[in-house]
CSV table of C-alpha atoms in Angstrom, one decimal:
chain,number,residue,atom,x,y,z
O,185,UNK,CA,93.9,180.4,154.4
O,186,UNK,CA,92.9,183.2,156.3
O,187,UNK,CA,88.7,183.4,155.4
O,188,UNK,CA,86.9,182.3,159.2
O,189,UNK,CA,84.5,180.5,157.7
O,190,UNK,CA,86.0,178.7,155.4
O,191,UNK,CA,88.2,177.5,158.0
O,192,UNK,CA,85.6,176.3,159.8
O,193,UNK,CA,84.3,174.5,156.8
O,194,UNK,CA,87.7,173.2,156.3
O,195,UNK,CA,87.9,171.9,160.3
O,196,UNK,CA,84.7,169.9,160.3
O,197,UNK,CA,85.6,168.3,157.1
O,198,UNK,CA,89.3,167.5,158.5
O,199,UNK,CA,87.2,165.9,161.6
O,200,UNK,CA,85.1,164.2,160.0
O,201,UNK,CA,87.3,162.4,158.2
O,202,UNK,CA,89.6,162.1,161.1
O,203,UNK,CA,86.2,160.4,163.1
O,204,UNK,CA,86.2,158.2,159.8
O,205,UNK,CA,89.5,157.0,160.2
O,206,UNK,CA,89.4,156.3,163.9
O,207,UNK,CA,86.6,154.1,163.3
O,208,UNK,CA,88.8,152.1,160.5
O,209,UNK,CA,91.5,151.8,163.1
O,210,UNK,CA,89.0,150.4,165.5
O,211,UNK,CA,87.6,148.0,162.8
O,212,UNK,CA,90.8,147.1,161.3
O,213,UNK,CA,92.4,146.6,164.9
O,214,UNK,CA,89.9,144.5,165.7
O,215,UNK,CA,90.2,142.2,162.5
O,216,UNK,CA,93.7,141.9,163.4
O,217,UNK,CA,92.9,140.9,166.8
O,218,UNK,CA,90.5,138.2,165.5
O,219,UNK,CA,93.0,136.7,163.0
O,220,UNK,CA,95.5,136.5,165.7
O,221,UNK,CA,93.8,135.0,168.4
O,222,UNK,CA,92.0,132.4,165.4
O,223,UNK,CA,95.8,131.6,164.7
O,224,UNK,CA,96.4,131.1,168.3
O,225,UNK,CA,93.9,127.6,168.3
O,226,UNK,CA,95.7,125.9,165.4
O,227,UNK,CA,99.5,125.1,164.6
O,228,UNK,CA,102.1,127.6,164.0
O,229,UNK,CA,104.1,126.3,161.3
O,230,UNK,CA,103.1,128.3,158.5
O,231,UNK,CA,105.6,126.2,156.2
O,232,UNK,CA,103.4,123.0,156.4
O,233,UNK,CA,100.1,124.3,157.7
O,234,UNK,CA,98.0,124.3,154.4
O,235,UNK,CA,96.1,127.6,155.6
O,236,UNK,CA,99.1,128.8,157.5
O,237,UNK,CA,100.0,131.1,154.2
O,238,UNK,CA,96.5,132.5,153.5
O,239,UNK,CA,96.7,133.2,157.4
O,240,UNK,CA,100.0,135.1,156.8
O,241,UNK,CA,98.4,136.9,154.1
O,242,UNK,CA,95.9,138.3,155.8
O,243,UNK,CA,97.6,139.2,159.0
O,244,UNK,CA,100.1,141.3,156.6
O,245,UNK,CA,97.6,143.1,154.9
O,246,UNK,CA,95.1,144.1,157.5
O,247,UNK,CA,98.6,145.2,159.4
O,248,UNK,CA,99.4,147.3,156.2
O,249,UNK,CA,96.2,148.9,156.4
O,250,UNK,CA,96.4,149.4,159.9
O,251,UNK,CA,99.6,151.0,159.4
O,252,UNK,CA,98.5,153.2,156.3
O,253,UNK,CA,95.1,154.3,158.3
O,254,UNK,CA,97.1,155.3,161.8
O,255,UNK,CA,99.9,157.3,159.0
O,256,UNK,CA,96.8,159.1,157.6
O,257,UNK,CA,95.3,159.8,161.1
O,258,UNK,CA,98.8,161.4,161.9
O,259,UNK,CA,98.8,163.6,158.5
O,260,UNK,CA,95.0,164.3,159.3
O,261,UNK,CA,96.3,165.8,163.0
O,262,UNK,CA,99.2,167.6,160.9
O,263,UNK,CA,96.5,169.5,158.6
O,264,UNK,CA,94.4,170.3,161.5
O,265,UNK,CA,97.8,171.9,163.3
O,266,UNK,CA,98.8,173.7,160.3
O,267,UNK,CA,95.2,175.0,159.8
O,268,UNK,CA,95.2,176.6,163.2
O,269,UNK,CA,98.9,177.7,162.6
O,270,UNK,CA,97.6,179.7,159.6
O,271,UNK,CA,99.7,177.1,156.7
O,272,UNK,CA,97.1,175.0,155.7
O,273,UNK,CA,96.7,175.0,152.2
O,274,UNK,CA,100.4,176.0,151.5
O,275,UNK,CA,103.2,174.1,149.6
O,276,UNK,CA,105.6,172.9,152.1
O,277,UNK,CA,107.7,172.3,149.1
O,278,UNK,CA,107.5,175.3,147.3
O,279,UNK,CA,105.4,178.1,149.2
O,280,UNK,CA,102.4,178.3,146.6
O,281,UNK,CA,99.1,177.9,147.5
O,282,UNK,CA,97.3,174.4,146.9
O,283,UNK,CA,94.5,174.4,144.2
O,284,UNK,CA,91.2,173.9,146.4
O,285,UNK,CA,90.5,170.9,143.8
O,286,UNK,CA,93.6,169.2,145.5
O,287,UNK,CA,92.6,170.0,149.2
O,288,UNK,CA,89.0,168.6,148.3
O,289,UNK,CA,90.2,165.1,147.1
O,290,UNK,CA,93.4,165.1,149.9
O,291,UNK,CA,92.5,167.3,152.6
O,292,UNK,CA,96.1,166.4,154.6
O,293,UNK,CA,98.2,167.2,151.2
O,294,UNK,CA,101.3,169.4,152.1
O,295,UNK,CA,102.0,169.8,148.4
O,296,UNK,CA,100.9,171.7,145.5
O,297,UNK,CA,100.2,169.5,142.4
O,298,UNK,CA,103.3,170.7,140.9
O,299,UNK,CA,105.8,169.7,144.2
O,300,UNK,CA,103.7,166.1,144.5
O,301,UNK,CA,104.7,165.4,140.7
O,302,UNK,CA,108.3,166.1,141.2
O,303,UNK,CA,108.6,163.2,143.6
O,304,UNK,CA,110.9,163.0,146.9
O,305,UNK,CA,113.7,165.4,146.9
């Protein structure tokens, strides 16, 4: 991409969404924080505690969301990088250029629809 204002379009979006996802770390890192320290008051044998696997459960998946929101952060950083290095918006994969459409739904995407079909090489 090499159109100045259309980068610049392209930056605050990429921000934005990067503010976005800060502020669901934040949140989710809190959660997680308040399910621990809840846990912390009662017993911590999960095997015979009769809310000791719903507590599991949901220390798992707000740490799986954690997990996925600080991976997007980090591929949200990576677009940013590559959109001041002059690659954003090109296949990592392949070296074509990635359809707008795709950019507008995944904004970090590093590959072209075709390369993201193929799967893992």
């Amino acid at each position: 991409m090499t159109d100045m204002p259309e980068n610049a379009a392209v930056e605050e979006r990429l921000a934005a969404e990067r503010a976005a996802t800060l502020t669901q770390i934040e949140a989710l890192t809190r959660d997680f924080q308040a399910i621990v320290d809840a846990n912390a008051l009662v017993a911590v044998d999960d095997e015979h505690d009769p809310d000791g696997s719903s507590t599991a459960f949901e220390r798992a998946h707000v740490s799986s969301l954690l997990t996925q929101a600080r991976t997007h952060l980090e591929s949200l950083d990576d677009a940013l990088t590559r959109l001041r290095d002059g690659h954003y918006g090109i296949c990592e994969r392949c070296g074509a250029t990635i359809p707008p459409e795709r950019l507008e739904v995944r904004p970090a995407s590093t590959l072209c629809v075709g390369c993201a079909g193929a799967g893992p090489r």
